[in-house]
Coordinates of C-alpha atoms and ligand atoms in Angstrom, one line a residue:
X1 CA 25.1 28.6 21.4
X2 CA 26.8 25.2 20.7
X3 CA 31.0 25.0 20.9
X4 CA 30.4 22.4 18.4
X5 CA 28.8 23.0 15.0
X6 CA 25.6 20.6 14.4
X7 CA 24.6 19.6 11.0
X8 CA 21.6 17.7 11.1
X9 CA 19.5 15.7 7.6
X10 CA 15.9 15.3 7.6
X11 CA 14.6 13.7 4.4
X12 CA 11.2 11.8 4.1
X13 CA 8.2 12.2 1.5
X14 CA 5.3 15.0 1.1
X15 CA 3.5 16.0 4.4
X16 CA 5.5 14.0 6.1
X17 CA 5.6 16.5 8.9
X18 CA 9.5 17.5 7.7
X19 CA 8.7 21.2 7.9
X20 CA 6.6 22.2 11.0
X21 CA 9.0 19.7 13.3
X22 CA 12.2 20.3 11.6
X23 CA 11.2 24.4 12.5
X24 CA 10.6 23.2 16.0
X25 CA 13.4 21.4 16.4
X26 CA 15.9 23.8 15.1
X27 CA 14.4 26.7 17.3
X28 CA 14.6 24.1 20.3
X29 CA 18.2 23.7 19.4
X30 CA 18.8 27.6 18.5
X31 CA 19.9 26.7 15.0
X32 CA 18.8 27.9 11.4
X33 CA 16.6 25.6 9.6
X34 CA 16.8 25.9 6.0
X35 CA 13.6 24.0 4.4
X36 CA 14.9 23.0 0.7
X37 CA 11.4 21.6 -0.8
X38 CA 10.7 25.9 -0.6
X39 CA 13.8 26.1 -2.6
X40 CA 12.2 24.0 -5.3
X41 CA 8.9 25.4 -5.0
X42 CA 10.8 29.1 -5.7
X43 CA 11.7 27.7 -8.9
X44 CA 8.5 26.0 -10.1
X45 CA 6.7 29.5 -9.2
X46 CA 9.4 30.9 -11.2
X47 CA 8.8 28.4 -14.5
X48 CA 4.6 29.2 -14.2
X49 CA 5.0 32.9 -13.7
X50 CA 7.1 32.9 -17.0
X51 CA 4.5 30.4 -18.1
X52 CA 6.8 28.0 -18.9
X53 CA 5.6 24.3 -18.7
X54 CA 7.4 22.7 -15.9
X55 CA 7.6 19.4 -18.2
X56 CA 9.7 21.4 -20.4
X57 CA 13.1 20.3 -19.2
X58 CA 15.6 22.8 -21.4
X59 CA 13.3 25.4 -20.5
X60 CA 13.5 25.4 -17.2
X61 CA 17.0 24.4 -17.0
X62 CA 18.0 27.6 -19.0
X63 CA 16.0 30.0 -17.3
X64 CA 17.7 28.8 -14.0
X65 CA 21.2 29.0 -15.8
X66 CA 20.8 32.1 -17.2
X67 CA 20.0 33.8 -13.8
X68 CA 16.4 34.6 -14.4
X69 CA 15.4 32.3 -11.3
X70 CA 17.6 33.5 -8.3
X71 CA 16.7 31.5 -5.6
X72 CA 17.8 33.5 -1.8
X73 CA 17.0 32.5 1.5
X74 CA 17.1 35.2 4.4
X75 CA 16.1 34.9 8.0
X76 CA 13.4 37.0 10.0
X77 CA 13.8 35.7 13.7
X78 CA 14.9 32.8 12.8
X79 CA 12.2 31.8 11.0
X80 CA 12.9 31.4 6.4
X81 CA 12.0 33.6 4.5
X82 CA 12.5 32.5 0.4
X83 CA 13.0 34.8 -2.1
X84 CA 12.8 34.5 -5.9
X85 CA 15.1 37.0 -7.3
X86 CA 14.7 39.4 -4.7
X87 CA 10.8 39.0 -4.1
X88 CA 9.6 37.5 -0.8
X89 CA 7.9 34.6 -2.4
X90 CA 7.3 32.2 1.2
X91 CA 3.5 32.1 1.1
X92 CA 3.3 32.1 -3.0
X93 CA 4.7 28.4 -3.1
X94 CA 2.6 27.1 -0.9
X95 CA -0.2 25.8 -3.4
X96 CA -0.6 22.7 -4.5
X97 CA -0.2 23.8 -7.7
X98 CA 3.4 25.2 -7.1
X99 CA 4.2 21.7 -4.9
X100 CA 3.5 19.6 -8.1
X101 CA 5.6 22.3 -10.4
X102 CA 8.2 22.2 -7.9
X103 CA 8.2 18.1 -7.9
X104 CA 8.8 18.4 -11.8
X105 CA 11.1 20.2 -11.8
X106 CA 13.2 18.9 -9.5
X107 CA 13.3 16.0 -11.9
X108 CA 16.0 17.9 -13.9
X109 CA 19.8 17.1 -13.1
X110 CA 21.3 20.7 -14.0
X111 CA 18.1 22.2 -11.6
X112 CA 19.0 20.3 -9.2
X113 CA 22.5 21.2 -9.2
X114 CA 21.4 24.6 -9.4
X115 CA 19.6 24.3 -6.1
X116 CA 22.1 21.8 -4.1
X117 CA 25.3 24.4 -4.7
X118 CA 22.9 27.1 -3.0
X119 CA 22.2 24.7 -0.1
X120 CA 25.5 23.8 0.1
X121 CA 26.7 27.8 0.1
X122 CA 23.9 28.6 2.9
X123 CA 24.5 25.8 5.7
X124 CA 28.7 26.9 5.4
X125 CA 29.8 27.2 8.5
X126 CA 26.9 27.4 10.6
X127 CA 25.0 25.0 12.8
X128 CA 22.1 23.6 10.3
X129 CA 19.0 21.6 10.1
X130 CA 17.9 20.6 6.6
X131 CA 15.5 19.3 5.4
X132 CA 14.1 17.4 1.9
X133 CA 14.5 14.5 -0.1
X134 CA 18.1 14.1 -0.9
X135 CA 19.9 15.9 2.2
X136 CA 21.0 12.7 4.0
X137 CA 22.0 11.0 0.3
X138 CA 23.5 14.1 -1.3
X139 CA 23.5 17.5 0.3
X140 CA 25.0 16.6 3.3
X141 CA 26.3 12.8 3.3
X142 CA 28.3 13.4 6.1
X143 CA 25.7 14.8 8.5
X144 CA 26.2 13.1 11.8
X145 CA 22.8 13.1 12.5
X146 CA 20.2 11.7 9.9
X147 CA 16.8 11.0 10.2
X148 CA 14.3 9.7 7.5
X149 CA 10.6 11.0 8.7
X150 CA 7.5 9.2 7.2
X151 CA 3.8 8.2 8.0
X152 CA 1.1 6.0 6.3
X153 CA -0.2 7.9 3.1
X154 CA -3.5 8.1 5.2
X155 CA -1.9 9.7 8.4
X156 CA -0.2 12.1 5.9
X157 CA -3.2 12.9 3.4
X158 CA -5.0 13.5 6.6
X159 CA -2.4 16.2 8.4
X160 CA -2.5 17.8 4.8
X161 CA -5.9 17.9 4.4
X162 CA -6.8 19.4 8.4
X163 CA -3.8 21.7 7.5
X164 CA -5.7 22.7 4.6
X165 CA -9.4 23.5 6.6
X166 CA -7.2 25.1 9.3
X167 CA -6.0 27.7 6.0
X168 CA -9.5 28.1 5.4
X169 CA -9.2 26.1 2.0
X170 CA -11.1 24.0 -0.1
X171 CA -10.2 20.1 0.2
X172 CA -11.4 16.9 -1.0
X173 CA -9.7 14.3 1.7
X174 CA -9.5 11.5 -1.6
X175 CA -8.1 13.8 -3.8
X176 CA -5.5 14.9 -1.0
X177 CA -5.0 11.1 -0.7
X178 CA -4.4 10.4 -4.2
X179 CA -2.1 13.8 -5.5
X180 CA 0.0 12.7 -1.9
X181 CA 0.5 9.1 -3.8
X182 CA 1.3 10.7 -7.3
X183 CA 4.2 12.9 -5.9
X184 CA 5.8 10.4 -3.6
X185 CA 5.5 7.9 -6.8
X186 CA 7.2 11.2 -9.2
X187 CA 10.4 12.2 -6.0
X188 CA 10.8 8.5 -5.2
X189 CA 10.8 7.5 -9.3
X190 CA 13.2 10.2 -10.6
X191 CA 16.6 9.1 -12.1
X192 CA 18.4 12.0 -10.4
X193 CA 18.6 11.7 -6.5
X194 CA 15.4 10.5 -5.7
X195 CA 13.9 10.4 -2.5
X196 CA 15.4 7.4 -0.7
X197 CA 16.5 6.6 2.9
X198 CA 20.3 7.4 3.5
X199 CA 21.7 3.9 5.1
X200 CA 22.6 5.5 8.3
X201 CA 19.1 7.8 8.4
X202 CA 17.7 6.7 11.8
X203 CA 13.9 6.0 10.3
X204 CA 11.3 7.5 12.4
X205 CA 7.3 6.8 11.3
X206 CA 5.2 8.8 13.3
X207 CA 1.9 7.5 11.2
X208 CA 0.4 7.1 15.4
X209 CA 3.1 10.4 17.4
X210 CA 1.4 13.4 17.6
X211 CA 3.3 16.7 17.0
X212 CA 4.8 16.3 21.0
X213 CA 6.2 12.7 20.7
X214 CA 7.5 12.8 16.9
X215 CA 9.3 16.0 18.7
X216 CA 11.2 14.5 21.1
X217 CA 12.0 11.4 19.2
X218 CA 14.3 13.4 16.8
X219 CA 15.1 15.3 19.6
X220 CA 16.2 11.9 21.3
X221 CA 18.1 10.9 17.9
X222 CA 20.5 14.4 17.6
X223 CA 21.2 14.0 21.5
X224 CA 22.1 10.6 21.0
X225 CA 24.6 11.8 18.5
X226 CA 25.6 15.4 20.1
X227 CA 24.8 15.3 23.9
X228 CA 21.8 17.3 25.5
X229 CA 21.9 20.6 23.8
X230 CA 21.3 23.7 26.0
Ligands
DC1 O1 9.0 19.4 0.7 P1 8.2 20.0 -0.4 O2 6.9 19.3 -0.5 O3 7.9 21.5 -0.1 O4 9.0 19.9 -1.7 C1 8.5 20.2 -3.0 C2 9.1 19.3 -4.0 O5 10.5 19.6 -4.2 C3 9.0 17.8 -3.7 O6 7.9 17.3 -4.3 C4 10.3 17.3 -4.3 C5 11.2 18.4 -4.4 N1 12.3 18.4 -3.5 C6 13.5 17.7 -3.9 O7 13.5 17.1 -4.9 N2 14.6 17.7 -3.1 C7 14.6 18.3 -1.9 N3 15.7 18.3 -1.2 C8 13.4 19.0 -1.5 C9 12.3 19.0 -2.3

């Protein structure tokens, strides 16, 4: 356990790596890791279960307002679970499918206001690592530590499409490729706090790290900032 609380941003696009590093960091560190694309996903899920188009903006933004898409987090050794008003929805929203619904509607101001208060409300006054698209910009712009994580769109689609084989999936490696290049263009294009680099976000491309390097060079950016951590 730290003396000092951390708070550490990690933003960057799709398959990035954000998730499966940002968990092994935060475990390394002994600190919660609360991925917020899962929170988004939660409410995408939400807006196709009630078969509501994600492109319909008042839709969505009402069913969020109205309390019919509680979005929870909860922890099960450290590791997040997401819940969608009370169900245990983790491995639901992780189909494409619920990635693209999720990247809709995250286009939506009021959703994403929603969404940031939660964040907000869950890292209070614990040692955090976030990580998304707007944490360094918006969530938490006073993070001492930011980093913003990216690769080629070829290093990426090609993680996400191994990931996918590894899941026992189908995948077709252009159509990875070219659905990676129409949701970076849809988070980076939005009006409302798109996916940008904060101008203190350390920038890390790991297009040629393995899992191992891309590791420690975060690692080497939060002790940089905080001291070795025990
Ligand atoms: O990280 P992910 O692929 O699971 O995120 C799903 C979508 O949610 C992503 O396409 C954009 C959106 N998102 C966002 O707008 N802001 C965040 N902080 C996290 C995710």
């Amino acid at each position: 356990m730290q003396d000092k609380l951390l708070s550490i941003a990690i933003d960057g696009p799709v398959s990035a790596g954000k998730s499966t590093l940002s968990d092994a960091v935060a475990n390394h560190l002994g600190i919660l890791h609360l991925d917020t694309g899962a929170m988004y996903r939660a409410v995408g899920l939400c807006a196709l279960r009630k078969g509501i188009p994600p492109e319909d903006e008042q839709r969505v933004v009402d069913m969020c307002l109205n309390g019919h898409a509680r979005v929870d987090v909860d922890y099960v050794n450290q590791s997040q679970r997401t819940l969608l008003n009370g169900q245990d929805v983790s491995e639901d929203i992780r189909t494409e499918e619920v990635g693209f619904a999720a990247s809709t509607v995250s286009r939506y101001p009021d959703v994403r206001k929603y969404l940031v208060e939660r964040q907000r409300e869950i890292a209070g006054k614990t040692s955090i690592l976030m990580d998304g698209r707007d944490i360094g910009t918006v969530v938490l712009p006073n993070a001492p530590v930011k980093i913003f994580l990216t690769a080629s769109p070829q290093a990426r689609a090609k993680r996400r499409y191994q990931q996918l084989l590894r899941q026992g999936r189908e995948a077709d490696f252009d159509k990875v490729l070219v659905d990676l290049i129409a949701r970076d263009k849809q988070d980076a294009g939005r009006k409302a706090d798109p996916l940008r680099q904060a101008e203190d976000a350390v920038l890390l491309d790991t297009s040629d790290m393995d899992f191992e390097s891309s590791m420690r060079a975060i690692l080497d950016v939060v002790e940089a900032r905080y001291g070795k951590q025990q």
